[in-house]
PDB file of C-alpha atoms in Angstrom:
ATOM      1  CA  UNK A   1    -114.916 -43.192 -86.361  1.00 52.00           C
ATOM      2  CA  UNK A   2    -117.832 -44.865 -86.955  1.00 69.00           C
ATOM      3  CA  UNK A   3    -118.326 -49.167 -86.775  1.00 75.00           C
ATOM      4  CA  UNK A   4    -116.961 -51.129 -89.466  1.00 80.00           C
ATOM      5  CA  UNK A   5    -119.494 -51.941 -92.428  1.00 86.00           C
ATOM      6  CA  UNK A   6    -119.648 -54.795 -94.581  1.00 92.00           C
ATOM      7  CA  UNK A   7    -121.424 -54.510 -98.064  1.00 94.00           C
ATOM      8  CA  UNK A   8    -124.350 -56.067 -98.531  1.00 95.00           C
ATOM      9  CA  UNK A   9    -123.189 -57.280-101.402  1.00 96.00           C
ATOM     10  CA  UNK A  10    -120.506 -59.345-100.297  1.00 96.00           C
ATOM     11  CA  UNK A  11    -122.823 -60.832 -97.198  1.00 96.00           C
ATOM     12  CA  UNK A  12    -125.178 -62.081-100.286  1.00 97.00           C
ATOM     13  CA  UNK A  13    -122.194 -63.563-102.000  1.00 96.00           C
ATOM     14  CA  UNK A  14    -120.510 -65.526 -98.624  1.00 96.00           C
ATOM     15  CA  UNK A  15    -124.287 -66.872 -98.009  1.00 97.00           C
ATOM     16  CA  UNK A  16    -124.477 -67.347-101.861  1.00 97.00           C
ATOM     17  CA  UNK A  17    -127.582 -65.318-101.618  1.00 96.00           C
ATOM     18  CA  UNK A  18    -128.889 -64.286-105.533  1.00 96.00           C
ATOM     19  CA  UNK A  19    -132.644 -63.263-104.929  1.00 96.00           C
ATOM     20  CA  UNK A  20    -133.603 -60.073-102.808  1.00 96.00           C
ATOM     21  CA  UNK A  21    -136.884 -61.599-100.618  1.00 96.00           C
ATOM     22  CA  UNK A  22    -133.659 -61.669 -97.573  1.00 96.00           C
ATOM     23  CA  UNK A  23    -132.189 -58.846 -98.114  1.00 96.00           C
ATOM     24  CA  UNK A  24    -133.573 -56.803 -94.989  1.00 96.00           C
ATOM     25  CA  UNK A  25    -133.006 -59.972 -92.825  1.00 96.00           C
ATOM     26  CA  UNK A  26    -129.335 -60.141 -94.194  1.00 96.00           C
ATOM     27  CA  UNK A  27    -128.593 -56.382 -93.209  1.00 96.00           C
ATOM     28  CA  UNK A  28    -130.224 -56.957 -89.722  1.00 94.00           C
ATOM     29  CA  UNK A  29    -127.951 -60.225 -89.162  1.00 94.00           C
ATOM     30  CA  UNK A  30    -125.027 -58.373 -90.663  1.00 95.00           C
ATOM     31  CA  UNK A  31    -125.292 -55.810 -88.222  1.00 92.00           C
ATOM     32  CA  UNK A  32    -125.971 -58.022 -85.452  1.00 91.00           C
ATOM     33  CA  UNK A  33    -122.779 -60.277 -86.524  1.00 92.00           C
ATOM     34  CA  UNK A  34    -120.307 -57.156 -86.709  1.00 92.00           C
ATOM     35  CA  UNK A  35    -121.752 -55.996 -83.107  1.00 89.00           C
ATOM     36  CA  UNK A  36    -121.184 -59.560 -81.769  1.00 90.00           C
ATOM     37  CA  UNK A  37    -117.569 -59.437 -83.132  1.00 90.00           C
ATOM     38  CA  UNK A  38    -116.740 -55.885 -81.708  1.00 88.00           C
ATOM     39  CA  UNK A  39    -117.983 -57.056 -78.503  1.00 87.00           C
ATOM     40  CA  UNK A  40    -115.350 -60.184 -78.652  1.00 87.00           C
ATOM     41  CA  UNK A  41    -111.956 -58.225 -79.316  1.00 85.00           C
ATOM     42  CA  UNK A  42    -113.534 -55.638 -76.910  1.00 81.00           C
ATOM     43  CA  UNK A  43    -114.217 -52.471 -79.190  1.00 83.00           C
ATOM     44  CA  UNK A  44    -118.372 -52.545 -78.845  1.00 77.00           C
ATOM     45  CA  UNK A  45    -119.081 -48.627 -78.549  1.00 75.00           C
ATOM     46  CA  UNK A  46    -115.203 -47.373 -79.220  1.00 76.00           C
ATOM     47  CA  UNK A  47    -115.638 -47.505 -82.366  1.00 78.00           C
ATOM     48  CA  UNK A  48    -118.537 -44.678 -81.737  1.00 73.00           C
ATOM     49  CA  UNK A  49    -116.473 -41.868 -80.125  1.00 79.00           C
ATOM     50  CA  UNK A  50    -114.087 -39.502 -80.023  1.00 85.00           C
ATOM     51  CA  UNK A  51    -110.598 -40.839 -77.093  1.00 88.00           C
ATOM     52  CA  UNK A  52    -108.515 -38.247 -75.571  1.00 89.00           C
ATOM     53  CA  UNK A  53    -105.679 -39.702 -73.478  1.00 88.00           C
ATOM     54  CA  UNK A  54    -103.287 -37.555 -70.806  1.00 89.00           C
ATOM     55  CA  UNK A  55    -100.197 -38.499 -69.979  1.00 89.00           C
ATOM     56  CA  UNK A  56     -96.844 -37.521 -68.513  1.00 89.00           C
ATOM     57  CA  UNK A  57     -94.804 -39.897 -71.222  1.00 88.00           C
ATOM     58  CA  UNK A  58     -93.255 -38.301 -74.520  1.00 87.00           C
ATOM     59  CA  UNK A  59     -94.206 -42.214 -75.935  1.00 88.00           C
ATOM     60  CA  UNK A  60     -96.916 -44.056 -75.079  1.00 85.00           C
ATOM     61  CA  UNK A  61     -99.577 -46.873 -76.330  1.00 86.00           C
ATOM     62  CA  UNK A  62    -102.773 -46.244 -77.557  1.00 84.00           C
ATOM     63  CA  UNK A  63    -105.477 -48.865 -76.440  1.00 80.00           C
ATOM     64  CA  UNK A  64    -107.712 -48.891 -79.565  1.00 82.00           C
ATOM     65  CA  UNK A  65    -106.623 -48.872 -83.474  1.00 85.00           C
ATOM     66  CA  UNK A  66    -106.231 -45.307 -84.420  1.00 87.00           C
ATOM     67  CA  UNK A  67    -108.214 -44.246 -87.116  1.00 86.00           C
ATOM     68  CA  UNK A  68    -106.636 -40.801 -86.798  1.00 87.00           C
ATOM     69  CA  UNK A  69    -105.100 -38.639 -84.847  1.00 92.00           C
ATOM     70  CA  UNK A  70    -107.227 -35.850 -84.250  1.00 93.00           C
ATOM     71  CA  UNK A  71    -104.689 -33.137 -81.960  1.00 94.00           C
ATOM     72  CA  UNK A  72    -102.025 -33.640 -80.081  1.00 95.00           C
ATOM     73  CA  UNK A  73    -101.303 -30.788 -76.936  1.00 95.00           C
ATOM     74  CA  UNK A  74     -98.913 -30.316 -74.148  1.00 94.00           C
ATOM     75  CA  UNK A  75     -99.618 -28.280 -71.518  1.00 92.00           C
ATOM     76  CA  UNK A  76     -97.622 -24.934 -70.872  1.00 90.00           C
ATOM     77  CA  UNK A  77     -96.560 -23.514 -67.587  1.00 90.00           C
ATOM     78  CA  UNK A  78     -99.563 -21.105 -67.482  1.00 93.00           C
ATOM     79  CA  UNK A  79    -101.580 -24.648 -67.146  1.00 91.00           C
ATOM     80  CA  UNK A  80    -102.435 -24.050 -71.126  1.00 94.00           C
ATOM     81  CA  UNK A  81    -103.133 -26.456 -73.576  1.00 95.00           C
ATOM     82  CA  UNK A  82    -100.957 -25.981 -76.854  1.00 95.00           C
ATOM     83  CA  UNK A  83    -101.180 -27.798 -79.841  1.00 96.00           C
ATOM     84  CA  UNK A  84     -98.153 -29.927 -80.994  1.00 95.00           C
ATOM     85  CA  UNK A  85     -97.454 -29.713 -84.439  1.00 95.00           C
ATOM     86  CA  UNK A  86     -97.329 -33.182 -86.721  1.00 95.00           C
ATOM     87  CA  UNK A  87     -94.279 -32.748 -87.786  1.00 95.00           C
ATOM     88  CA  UNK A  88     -93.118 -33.526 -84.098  1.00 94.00           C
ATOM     89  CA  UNK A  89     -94.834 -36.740 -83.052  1.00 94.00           C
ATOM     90  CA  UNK A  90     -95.244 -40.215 -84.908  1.00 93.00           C
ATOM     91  CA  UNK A  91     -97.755 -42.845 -84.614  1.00 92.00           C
ATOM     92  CA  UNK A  92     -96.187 -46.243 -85.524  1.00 90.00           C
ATOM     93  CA  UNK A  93     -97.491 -49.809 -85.407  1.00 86.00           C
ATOM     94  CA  UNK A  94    -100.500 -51.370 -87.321  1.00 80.00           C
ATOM     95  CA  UNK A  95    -104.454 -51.582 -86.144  1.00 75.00           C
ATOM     96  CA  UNK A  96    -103.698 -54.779 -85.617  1.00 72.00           C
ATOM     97  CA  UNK A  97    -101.321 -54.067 -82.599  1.00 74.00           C
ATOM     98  CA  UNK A  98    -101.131 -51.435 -79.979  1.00 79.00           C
ATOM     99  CA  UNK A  99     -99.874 -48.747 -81.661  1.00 87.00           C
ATOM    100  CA  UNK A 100     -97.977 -45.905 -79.981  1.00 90.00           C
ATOM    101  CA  UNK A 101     -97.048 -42.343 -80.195  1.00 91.00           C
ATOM    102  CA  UNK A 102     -93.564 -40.626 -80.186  1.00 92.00           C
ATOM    103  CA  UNK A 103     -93.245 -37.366 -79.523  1.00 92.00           C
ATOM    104  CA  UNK A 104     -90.149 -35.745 -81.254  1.00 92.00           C
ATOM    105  CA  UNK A 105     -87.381 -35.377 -78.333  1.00 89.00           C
ATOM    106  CA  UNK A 106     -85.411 -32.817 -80.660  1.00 89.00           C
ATOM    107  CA  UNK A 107     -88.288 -30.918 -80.693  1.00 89.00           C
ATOM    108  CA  UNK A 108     -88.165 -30.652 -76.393  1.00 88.00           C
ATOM    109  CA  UNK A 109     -90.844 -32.991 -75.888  1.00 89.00           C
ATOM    110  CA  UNK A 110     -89.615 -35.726 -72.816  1.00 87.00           C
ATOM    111  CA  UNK A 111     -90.843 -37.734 -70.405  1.00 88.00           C
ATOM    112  CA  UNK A 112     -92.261 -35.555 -67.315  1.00 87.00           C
ATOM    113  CA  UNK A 113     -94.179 -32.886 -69.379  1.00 89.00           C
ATOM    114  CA  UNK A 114     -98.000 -33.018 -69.822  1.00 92.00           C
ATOM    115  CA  UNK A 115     -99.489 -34.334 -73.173  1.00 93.00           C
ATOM    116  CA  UNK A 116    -102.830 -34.966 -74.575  1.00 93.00           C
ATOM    117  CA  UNK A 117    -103.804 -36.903 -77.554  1.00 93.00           C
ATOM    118  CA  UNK A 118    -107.529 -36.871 -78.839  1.00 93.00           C
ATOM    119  CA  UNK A 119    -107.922 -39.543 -81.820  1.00 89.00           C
ATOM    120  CA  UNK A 120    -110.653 -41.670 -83.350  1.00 88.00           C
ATOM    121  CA  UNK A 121    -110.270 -45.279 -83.162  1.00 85.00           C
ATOM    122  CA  UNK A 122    -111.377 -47.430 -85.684  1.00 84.00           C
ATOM    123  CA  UNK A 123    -110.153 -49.860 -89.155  1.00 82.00           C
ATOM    124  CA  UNK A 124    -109.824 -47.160 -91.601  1.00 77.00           C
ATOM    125  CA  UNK A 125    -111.423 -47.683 -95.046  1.00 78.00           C
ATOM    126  CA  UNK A 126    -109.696 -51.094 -95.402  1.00 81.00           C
ATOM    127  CA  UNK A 127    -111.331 -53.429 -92.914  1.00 86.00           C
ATOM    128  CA  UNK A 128    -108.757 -56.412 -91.901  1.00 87.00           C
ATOM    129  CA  UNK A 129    -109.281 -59.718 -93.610  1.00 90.00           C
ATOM    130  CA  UNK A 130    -109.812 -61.535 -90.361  1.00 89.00           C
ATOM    131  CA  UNK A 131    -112.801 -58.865 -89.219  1.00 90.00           C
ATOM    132  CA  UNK A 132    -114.523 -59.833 -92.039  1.00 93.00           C
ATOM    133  CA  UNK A 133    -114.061 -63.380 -92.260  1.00 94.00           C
ATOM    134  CA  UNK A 134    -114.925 -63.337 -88.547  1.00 92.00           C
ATOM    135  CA  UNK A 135    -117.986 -61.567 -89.731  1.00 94.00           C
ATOM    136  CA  UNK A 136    -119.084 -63.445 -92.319  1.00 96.00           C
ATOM    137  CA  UNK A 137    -118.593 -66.741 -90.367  1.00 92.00           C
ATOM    138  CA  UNK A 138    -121.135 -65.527 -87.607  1.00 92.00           C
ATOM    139  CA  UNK A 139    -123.732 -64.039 -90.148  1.00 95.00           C
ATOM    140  CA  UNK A 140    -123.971 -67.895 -92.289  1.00 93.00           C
ATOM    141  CA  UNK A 141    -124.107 -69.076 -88.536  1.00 89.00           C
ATOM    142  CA  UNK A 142    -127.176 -66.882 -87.846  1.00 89.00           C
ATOM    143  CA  UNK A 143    -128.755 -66.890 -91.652  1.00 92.00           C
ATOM    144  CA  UNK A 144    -128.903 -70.613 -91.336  1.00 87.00           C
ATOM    145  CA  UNK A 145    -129.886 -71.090 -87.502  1.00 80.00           C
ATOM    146  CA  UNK A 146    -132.574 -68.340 -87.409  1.00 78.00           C
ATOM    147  CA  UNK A 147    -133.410 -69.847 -84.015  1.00 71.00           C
ATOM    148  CA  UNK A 148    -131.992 -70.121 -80.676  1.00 65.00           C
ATOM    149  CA  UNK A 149    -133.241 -73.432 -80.258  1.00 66.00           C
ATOM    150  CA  UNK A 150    -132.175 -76.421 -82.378  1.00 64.00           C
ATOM    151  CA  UNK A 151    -135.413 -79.120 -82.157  1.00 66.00           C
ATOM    152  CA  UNK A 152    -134.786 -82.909 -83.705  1.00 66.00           C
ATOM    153  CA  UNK A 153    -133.578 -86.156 -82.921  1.00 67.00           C
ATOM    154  CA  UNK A 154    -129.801 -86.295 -82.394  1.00 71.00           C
ATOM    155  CA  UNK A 155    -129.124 -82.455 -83.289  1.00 67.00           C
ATOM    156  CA  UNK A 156    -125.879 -81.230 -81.114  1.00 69.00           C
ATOM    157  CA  UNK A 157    -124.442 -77.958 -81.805  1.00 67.00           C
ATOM    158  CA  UNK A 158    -120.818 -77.812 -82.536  1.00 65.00           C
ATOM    159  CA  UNK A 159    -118.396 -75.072 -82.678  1.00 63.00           C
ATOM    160  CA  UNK A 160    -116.587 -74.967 -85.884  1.00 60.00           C
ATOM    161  CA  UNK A 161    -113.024 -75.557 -85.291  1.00 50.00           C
ATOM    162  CA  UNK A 162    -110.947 -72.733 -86.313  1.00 58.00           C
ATOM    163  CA  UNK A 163    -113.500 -70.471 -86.659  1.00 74.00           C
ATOM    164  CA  UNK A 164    -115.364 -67.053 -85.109  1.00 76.00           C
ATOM    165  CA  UNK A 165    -113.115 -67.137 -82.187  1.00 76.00           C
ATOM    166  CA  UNK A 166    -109.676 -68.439 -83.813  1.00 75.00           C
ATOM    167  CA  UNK A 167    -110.121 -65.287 -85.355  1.00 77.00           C
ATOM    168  CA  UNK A 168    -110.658 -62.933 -82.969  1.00 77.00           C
ATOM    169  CA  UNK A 169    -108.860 -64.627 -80.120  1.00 80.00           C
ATOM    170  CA  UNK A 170    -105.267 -62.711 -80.701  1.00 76.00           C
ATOM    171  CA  UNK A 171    -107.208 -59.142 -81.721  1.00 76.00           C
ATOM    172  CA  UNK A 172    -108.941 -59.171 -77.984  1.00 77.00           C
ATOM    173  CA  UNK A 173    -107.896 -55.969 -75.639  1.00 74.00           C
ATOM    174  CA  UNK A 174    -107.752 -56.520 -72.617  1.00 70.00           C
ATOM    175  CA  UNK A 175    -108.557 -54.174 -69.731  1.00 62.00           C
ATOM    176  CA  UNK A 176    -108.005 -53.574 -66.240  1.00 58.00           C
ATOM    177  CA  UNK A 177    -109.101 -51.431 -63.583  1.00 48.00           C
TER     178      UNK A 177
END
C-alpha cells in the first residue's frame, strides 16, 4: 500500500552513474519521476490509502490494481456488517487491467444484496516492466536537463518518440463524476 520504489541502484545503472557525489540528487529525481508517472496513469495518492467500495453487485470492477484484499462484508438484515469468508469470493484479472471480484453464487451471494470490499491498491513486490522503464526514462530526462529552461542557439526540445507517454498511455484510469 505504499508508492512504488525503485532502487537506487538500478537508477545509477540506467544513468550509468558509478561515483556517489549524485546520489542524493538521484533519489530526489527518482522520487520526483515515479510521482510524475503516478500522476499520468492517474494513481498519485491511491497508492497511499486504504479503498473500501459498496455495492449492490455479487461481481464488480475494482478501479485501482489490488494489492490485496483486505475484508470483504455483506450486510445482514439487522443492517450488520458480516465478514465474507475467502473461500467465497475471487479476485481475477492482472494490475495491469481492471480487475474484478466474484462473489461465490453457491455460497448465496447475488446481485441485490449489500457488499463491501476494503483493499489496498498498489503493484505488489514486482513492479511492471513498463512502470519502471517509464520511470527511468523521465529520471535520465531530468538528471540530464536539471533546468526548466534550455538556453543556446538552435536548442528545441523534442519528445522522444515512443517514450514516457507510449508507456503509460494504455495504463491511464479514467474517471468520471
Amino acid at each position: 500500500m505504499a508508492k512504488p520504489v525503485i532502487p537506487l541502484t538500478a537508477a545509477k545503472s540506467h544513468l550509468r552513474v558509478e561515483h556517489d557525489f549524485d546520489d542524493e540528487l538521484i533519489e530526489l529525481l527518482l522520487d520526483a519521476a515515479i510521482d510524475r508517472t503516478l500522476q499520468e496513469i492517474g494513481l498519485a495518492g491511491v497508492l497511499e490509502r486504504e479503498h473500501e467500495t459498496a455495492t449492490p453487485l455479487a461481481e464488480f470492477a475494482l478501479m485501482y490494481p489490488v494489492e490485496s484484499i483486505i475484508r470483504v462484508e455483506k450486510k445482514d438484515a439487522a443492517g450488520a456488517w458480516q465478514p465474507i469468508p475467502e473461500s467465497e469470493y475471487t479476485l481475477s484479472g492482472t494490475r495491469d487491467e481492471l480487475q474484478r471480484i466474484e462473489l461465490s453464487h453457491l455460497a448465496g451471494h447475488v446481485s441485490g444484496s449489500c457488499y463491501k470490499v476494503t483493499w489496498n491498491a498498489g503493484f505488489g513486490e514486482k513492479l511492471p516492466a513498463w512502470f519502471k522503464v517509464a520511470c527511468f526514462f523521465l529520471l535520465g530526462h531530468y538528471y540530464e536537463n536539471r533546468s526548466s529552461v534550455l538556453i543556446g542557439q538552435g536548442v528545441s526540445a523534442v519528445e522522444v518518440p515512443m517514450g514516457f507517454l507510449h508507456l503509460c498511455k494504455p495504463h491511464r484510469r479514467w474517471f468520471f463524476a
